[in-house]
Short mmCIF file of C-alpha atoms in Angstrom, two decimals:
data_model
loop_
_atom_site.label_atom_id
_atom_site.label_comp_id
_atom_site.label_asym_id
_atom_site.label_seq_id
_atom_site.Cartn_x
_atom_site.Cartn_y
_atom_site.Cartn_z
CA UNK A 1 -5.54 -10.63 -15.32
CA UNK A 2 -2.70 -12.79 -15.86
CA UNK A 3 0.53 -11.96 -14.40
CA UNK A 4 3.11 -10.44 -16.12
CA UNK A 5 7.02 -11.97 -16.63
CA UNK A 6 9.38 -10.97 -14.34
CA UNK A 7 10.80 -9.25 -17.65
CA UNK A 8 8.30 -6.64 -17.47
CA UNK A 9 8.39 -6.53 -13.60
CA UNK A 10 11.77 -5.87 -14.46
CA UNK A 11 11.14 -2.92 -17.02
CA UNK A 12 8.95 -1.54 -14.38
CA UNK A 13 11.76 -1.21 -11.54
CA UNK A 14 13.69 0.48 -14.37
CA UNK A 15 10.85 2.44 -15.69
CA UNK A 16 10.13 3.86 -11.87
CA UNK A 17 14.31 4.80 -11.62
CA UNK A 18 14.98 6.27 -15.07
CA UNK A 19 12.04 6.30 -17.11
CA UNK A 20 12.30 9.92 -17.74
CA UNK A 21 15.37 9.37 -19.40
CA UNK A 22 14.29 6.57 -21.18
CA UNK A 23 11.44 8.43 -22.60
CA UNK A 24 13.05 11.16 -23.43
CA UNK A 25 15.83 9.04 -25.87
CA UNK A 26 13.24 6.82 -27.55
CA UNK A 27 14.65 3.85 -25.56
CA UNK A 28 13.08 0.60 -26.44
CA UNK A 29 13.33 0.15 -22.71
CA UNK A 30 10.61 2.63 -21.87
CA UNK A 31 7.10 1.40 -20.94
CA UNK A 32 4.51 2.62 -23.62
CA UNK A 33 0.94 3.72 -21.57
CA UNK A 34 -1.17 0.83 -22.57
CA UNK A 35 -4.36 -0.87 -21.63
CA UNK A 36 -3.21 -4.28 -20.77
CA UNK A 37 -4.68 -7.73 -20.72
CA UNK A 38 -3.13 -11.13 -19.57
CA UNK A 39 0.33 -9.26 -19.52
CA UNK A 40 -0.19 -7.45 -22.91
CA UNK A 41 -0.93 -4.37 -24.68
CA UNK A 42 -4.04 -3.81 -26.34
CA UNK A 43 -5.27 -1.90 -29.14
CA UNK A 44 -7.89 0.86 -28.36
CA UNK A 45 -9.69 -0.55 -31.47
CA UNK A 46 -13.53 -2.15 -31.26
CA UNK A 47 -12.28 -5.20 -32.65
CA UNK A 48 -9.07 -5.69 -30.25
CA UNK A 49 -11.74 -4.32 -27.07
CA UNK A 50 -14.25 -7.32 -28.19
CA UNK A 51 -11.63 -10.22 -28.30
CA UNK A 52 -9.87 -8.79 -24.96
CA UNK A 53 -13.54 -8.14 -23.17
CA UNK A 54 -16.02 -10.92 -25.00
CA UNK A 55 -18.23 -10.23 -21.49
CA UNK A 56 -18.08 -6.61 -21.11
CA UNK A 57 -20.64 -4.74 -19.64
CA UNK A 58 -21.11 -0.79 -19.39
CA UNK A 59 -19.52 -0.74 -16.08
CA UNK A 60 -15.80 -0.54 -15.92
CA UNK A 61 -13.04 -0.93 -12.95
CA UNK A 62 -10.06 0.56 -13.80
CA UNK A 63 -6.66 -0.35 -12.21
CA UNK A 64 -4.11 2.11 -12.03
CA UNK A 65 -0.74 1.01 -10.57
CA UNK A 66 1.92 2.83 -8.34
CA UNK A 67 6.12 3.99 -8.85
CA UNK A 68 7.75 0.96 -10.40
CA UNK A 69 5.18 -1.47 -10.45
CA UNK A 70 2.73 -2.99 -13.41
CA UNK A 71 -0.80 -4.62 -12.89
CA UNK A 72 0.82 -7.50 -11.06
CA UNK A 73 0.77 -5.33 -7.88
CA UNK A 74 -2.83 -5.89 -7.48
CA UNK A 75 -2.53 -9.84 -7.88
CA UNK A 76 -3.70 -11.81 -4.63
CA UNK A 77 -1.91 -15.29 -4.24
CA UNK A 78 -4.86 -17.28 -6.10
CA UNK A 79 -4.90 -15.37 -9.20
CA UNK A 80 -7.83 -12.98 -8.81
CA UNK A 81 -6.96 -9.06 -8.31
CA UNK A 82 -9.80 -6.42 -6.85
CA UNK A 83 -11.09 -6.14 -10.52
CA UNK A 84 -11.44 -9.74 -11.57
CA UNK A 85 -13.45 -9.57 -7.96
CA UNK A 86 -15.85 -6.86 -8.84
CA UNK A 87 -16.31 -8.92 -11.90
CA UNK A 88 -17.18 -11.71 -10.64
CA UNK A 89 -19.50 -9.95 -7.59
CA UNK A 90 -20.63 -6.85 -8.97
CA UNK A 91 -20.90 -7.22 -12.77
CA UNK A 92 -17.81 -4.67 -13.52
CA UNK A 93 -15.50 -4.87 -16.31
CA UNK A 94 -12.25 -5.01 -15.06
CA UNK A 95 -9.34 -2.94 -16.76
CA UNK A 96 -5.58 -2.62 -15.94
CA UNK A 97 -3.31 0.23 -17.58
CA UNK A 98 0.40 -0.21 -17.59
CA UNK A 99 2.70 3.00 -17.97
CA UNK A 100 6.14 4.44 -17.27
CA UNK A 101 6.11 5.29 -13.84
CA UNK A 102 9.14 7.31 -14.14
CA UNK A 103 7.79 9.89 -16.02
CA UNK A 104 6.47 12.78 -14.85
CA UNK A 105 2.91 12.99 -13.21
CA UNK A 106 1.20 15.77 -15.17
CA UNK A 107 2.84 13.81 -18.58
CA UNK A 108 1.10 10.47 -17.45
CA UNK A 109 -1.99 12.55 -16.55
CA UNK A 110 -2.31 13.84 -20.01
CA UNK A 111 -1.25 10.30 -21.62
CA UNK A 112 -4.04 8.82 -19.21
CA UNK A 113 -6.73 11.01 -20.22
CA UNK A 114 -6.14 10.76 -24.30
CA UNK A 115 -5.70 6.98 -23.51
CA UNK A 116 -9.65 6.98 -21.84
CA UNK A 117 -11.11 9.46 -24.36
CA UNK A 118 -10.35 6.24 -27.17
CA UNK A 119 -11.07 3.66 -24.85
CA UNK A 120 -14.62 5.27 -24.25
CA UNK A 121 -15.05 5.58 -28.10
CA UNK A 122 -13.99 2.88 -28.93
CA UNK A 123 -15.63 0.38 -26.37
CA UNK A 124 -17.95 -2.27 -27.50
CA UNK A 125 -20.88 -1.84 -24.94
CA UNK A 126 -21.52 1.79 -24.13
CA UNK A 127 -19.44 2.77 -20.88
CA UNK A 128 -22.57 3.97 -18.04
CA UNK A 129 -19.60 4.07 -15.86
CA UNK A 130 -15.91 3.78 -15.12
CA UNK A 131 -14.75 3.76 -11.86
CA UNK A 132 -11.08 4.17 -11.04
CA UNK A 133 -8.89 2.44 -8.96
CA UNK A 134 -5.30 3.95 -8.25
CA UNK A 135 -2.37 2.68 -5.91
CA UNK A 136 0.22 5.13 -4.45
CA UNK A 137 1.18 7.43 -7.67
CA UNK A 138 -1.63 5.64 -9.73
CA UNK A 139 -3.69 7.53 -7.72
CA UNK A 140 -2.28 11.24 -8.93
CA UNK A 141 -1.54 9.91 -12.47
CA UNK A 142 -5.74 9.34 -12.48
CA UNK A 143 -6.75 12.85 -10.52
CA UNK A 144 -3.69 14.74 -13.33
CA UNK A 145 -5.77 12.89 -16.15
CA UNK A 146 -8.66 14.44 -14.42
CA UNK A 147 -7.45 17.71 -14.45
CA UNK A 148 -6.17 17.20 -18.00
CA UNK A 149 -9.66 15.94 -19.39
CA UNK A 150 -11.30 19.27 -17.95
CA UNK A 151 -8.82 21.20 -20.09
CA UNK A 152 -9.53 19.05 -23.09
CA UNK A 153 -12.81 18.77 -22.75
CA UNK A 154 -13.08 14.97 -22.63
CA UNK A 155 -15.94 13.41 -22.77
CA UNK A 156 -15.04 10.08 -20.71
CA UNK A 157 -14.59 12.21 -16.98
CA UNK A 158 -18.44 12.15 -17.33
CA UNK A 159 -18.40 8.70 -16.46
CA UNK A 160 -16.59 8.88 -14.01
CA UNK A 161 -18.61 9.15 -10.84
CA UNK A 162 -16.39 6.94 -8.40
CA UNK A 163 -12.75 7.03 -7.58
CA UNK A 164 -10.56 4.59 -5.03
CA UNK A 165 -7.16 5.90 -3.80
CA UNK A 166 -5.30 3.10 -2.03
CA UNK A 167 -1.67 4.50 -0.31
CA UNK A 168 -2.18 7.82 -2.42
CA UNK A 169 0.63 10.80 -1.32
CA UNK A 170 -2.19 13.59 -2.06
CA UNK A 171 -0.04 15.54 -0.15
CA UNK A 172 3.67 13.93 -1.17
CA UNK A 173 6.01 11.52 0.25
CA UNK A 174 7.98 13.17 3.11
CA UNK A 175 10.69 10.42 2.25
CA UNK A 176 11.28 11.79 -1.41
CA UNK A 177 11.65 15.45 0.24
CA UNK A 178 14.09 14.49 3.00
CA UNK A 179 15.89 12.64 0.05
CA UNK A 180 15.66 15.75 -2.05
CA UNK A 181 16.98 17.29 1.04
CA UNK A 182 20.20 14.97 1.52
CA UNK A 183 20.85 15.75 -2.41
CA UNK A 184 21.20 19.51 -1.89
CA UNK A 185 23.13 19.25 1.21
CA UNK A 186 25.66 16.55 -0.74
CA UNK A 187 25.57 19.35 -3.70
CA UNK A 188 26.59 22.01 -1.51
CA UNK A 189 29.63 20.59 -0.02
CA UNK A 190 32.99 21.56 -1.67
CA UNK A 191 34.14 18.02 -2.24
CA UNK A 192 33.99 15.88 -5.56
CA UNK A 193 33.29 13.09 -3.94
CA UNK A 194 29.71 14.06 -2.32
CA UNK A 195 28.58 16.21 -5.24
CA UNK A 196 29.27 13.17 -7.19
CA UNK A 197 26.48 11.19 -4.32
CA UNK A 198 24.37 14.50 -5.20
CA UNK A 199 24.50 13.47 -8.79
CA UNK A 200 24.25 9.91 -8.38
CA UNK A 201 20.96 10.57 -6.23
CA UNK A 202 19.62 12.88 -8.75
CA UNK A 203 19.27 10.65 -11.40
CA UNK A 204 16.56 9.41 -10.23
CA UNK A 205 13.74 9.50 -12.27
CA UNK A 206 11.16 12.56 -12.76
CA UNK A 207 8.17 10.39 -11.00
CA UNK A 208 9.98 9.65 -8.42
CA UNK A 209 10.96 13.64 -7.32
CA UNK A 210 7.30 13.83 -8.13
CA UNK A 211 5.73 12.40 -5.56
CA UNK A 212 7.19 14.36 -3.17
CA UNK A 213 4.86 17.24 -3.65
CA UNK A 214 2.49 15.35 -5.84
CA UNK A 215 1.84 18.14 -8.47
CA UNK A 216 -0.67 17.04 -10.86
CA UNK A 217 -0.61 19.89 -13.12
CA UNK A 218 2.84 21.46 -15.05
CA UNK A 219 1.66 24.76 -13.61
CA UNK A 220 1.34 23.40 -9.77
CA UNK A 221 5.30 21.12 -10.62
CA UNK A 222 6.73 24.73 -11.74
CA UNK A 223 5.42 26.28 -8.31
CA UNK A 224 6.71 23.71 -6.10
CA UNK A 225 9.72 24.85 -3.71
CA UNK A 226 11.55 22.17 -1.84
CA UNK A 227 11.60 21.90 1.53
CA UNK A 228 10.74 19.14 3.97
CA UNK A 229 6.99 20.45 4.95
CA UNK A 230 4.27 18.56 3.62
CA UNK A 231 2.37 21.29 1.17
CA UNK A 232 -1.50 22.24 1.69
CA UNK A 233 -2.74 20.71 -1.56
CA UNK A 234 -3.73 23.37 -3.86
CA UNK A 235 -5.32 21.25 -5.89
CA UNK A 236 -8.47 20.06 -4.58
CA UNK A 237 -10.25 16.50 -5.21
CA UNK A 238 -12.41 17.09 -8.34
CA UNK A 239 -16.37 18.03 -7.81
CA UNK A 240 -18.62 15.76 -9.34
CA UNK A 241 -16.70 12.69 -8.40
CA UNK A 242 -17.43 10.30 -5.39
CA UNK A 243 -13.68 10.23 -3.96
CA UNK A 244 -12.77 7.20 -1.38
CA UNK A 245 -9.57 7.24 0.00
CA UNK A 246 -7.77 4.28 1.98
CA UNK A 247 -4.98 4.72 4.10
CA UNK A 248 -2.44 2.01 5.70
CA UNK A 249 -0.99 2.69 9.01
CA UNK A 250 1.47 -0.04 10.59
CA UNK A 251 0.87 1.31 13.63
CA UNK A 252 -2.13 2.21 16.07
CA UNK A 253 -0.77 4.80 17.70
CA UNK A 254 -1.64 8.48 16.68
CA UNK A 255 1.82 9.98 16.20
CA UNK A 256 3.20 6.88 14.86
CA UNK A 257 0.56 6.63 12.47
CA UNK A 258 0.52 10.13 11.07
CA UNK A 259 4.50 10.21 10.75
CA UNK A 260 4.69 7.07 9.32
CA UNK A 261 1.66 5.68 8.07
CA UNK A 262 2.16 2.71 5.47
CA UNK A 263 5.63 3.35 5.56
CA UNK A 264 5.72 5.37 2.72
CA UNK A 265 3.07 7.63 2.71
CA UNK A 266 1.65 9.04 6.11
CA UNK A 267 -2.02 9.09 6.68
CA UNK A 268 -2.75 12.56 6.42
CA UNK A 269 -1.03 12.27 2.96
CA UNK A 270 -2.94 9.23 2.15
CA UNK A 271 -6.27 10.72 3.84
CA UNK A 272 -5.38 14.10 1.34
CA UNK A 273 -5.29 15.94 4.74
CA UNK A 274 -8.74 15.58 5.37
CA UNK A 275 -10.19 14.36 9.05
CA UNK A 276 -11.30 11.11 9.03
CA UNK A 277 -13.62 12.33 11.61
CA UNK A 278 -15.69 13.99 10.01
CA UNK A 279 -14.57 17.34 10.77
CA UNK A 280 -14.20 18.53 7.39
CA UNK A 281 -17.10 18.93 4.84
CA UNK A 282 -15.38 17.79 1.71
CA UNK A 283 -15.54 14.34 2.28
CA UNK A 284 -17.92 12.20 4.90
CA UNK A 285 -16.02 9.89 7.11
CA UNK A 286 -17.44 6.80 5.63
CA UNK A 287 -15.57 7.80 2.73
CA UNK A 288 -12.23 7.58 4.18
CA UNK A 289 -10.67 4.42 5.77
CA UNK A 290 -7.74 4.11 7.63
CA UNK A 291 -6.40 0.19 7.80
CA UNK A 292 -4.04 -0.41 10.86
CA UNK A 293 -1.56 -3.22 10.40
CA UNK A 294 -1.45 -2.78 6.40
CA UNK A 295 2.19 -1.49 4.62
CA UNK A 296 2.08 0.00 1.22
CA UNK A 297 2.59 -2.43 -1.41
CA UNK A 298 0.35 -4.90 0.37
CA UNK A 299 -2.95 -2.91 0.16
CA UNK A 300 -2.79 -3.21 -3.44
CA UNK A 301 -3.85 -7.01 -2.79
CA UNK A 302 -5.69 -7.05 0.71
CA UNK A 303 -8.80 -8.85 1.64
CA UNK A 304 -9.68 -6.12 4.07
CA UNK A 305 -8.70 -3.69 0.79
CA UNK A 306 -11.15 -5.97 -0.92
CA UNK A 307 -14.03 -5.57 1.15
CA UNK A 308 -13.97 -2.13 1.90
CA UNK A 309 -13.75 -1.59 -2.00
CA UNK A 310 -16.57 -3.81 -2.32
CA UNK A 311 -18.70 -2.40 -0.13
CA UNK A 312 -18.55 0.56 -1.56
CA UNK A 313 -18.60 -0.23 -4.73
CA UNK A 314 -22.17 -2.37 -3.83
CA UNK A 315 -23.71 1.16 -2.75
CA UNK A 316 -25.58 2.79 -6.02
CA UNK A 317 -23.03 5.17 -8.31
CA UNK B 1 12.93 -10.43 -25.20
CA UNK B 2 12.19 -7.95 -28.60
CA UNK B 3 15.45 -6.38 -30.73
CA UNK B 4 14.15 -3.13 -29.41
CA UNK B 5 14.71 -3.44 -25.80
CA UNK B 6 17.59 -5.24 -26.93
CA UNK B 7 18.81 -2.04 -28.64
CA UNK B 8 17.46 0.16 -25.68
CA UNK B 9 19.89 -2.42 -23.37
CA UNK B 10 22.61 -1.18 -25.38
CA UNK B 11 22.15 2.26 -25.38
CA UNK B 12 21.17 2.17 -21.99
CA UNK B 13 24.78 0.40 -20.91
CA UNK B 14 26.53 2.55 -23.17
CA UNK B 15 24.84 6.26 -21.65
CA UNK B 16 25.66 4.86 -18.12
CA UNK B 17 29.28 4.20 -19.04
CA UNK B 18 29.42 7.82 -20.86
CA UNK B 19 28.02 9.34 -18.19
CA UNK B 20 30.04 7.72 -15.67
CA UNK B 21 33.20 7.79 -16.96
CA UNK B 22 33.05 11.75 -17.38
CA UNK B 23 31.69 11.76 -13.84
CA UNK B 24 34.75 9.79 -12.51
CA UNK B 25 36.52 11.89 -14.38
CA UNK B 26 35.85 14.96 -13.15
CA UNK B 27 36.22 13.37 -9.84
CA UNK B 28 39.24 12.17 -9.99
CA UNK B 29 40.70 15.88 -11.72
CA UNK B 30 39.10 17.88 -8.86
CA UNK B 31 40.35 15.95 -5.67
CA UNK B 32 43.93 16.47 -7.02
CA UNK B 33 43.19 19.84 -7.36
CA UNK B 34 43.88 21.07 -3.54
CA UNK B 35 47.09 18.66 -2.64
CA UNK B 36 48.64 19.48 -5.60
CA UNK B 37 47.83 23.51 -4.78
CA UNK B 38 48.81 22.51 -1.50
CA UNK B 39 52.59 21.04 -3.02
CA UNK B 40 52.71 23.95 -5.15
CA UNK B 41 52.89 26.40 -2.42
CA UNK B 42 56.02 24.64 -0.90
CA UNK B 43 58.74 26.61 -1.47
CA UNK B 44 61.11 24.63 -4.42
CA UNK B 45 58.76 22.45 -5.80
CA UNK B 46 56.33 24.98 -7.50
CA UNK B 47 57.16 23.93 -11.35
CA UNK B 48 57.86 20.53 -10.70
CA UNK B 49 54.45 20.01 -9.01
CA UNK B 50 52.68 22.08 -11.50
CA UNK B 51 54.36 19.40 -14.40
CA UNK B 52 53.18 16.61 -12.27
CA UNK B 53 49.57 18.03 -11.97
CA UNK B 54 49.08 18.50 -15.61
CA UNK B 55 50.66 15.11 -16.58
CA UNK B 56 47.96 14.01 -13.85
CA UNK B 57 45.66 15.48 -15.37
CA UNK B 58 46.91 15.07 -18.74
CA UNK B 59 46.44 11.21 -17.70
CA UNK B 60 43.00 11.18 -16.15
CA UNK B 61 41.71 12.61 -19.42
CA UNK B 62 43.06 10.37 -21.97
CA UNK B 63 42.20 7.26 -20.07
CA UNK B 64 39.04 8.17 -19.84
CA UNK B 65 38.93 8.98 -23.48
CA UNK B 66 40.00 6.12 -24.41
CA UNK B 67 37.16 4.02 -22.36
CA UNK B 68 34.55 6.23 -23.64
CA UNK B 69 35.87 5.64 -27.33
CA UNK B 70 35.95 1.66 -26.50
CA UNK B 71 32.80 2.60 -25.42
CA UNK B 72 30.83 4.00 -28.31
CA UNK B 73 33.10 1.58 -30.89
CA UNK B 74 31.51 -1.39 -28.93
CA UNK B 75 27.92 0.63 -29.22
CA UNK B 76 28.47 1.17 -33.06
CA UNK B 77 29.35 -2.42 -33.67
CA UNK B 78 26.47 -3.82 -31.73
CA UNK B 79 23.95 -1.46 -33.45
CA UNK B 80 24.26 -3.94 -36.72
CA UNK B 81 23.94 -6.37 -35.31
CA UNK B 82 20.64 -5.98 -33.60
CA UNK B 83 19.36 -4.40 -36.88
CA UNK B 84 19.95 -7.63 -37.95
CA UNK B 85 18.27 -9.57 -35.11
CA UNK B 86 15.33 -6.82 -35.41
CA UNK B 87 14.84 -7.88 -39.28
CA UNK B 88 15.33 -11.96 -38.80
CA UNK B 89 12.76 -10.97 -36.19
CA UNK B 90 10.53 -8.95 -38.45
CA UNK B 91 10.50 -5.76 -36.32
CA UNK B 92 10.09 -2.37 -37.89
CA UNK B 93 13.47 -0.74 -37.58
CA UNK B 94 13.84 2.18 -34.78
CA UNK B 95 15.61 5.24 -35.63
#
């Protein structure tokens, strides 16, 4: 996957602050959800699929990227991403979607699911499977289009029997509820001057107050009440789906890793709360992998990423 | 880079000036508010502050005006002209 122009890294920055806006005035500005390839939208037509894919097999790697990013995230130094790998190794088809992170999640949920419904139809090769790789938000934006393909009835979630979260908030970004925090406090004082900071820090974009709950349905956003305690997810990971999650910690020590984890999203967030020792019964410990040393944006394009995606990957679906 | 983000540039600038100027605005109107209540209460100088506060005010308002009309003038005669660019360029036209 080629990388895009810092235009579009660009439009992705401003996507991520005020895409919600953007979106909602028809901006030419705003990010369209598209498949992408070498930096550029594709049709979900046969025809468009067979040029983009000439090799494409039935097995499918999907790249989902984070707040304010595009596929470039995943780009190692050489070239090569984590799909273009499992191409190359394990015979998948990679796939990168670009959207407008600033949206909100349940929207890009939905937008996500439609988008796979015609990609499945309208594949060349029959799809056996499509597993799913999401960084940070790209992670929720792929378990909302879950949740939005079981009320739609979709016929692509079928496929899906593996999913990756890399840096995933399952359970929020403390950071975006302290700064949620700050903006009421700034509101509530009687001067101009700091309800004007209030307003200034509200603009920010409906993604971005997202993840700091991580709803992936409208119903669970409505219910949401701010404070700075990380929620008990009420939305469990989907059943029928082989969920790995990979968390970064910067640093070894306990406390220091659960407050802090990647630096944006603590491991119990990234980890969806659940014990990496085993102690829980929704996921196995092999399934979940914490990575000391590794900050957020950089496990979107880590060798050690890389082989723990690999190896599981290798294992039958 | 395409007409349409071109015209999404434009309308981008032009909402963030909008938006900013009636933000100063208000502002700049509400932290006058308590030292000219404050001068008002001084025995003497009631109606002669109160004048002041409204020309103040009177002030704030139209300037503002004014760089929010500038504004959407300078918005209205760019729109042309990247209709223009967007048909040399053979882009369908956005609404």
């Amino acid at each position: 996957m080629a990388v895009p122009s810092k235009l579009d890294a660009t439009l992705a920055v401003l996507n991520g602050l005020v895409g919600d806006h953007l979106a909602r005035t028809d901006n030419g500005l705003a990010t369209e959800m598209a498949l992408v390839h070498h930096g550029k939208p594709i049709a979900l037509t046969r025809s468009a699929l067979s040029r983009a894919y000439p090799a494409a097999t039935g097995k499918l790697v999907l790249l989902v990227h984070g707040l304010m990013s595009t596929e470039s995230v995943w780009s190692f130094p050489d070239g090569t991403d984590y799909g273009t790998r499992l191409e190359s190794e394990l015979g998948f088809t990679p796939l990168a979607v670009r959207y407008n992170s600033g949206r909100r999640i349940p929207d890009n949920g939905a937008e996500l699911a439609a988008l796979l419904e015609r990609l499945i139809e309208a594949f060349p090769v029959p799809v056996e499977e499509l597993v799913v790789i999401g960084h940070s938000m790209g992670g929720l934006v792929f378990r909302s289009a879950c949740h939005a393909a079981v009320e739609q009835g979709h016929g692509w979630l079928v496929r899906v029997k593996r999913a990756v979260y890399v840096g995933t908030p399952h359970l929020g970004a403390p950071m975006e509820r302290a700064g949620r925090l700050v903006a009421k406090v700034l509101r509530a004082v009687d001067d101009p001057y700091t309800r004007l900071a209030a307003d200034i820090a509200n603009l920010r974009s409906e993604g971005i107050k997202d993840l700091g709950d991580a709803p992936l349905t409208h119903a669970q956003r409505a219910k949401l009440a701010v404070d700075l305690r990380a929620p008990s997810h009420p939305v469990p990971l989907l059943a029928g789906i082989r969920h790995h999650l990979i968390a970064g910690a910067l640093w070894e020590h306990p406390l220091l890793a659960t407050l802090f984890g990647d630096v944006m999203v603590p491991v119990p967030s990234a980890t969806a709360g659940l014990d990496a020792s085993g102690a829980d019964a929704a996921l196995p410990p092999c399934r979940i992998r914490i990575l000391p040393g590794i900050s957020h944006l950089p496990l979107a394009h880590h060798p050690e990423v890389y082989a723990q995606l690999r190896g599981w990957l290798e294992e039958s679906p | 880079m395409s007409a349409s983000r071109w015209r999404g540039l434009q309308r981008l600038v032009e909402d963030a000036v909008e938006h900013g100027s009636r933000a100063i605005e208000r502002v700049q109107v509400e932290s006058a508010t308590r030292p000219f209540a404050l001068l008002e209460s001084l025995p003497g100088l009631g109606p002669a502050v109160r004048a002041v506060h409204v020309l103040h005010d009177a002030s704030a308002a139209s300037t503002h005006l004014t760089i929010r009309g500038v504004n959407s003038l300078v918005g209205v005669m760019l729109r042309p002209a990247i209709d223009l660019l967007e048909r040399g360029a053979g882009e369908p036209t956005r609404k």
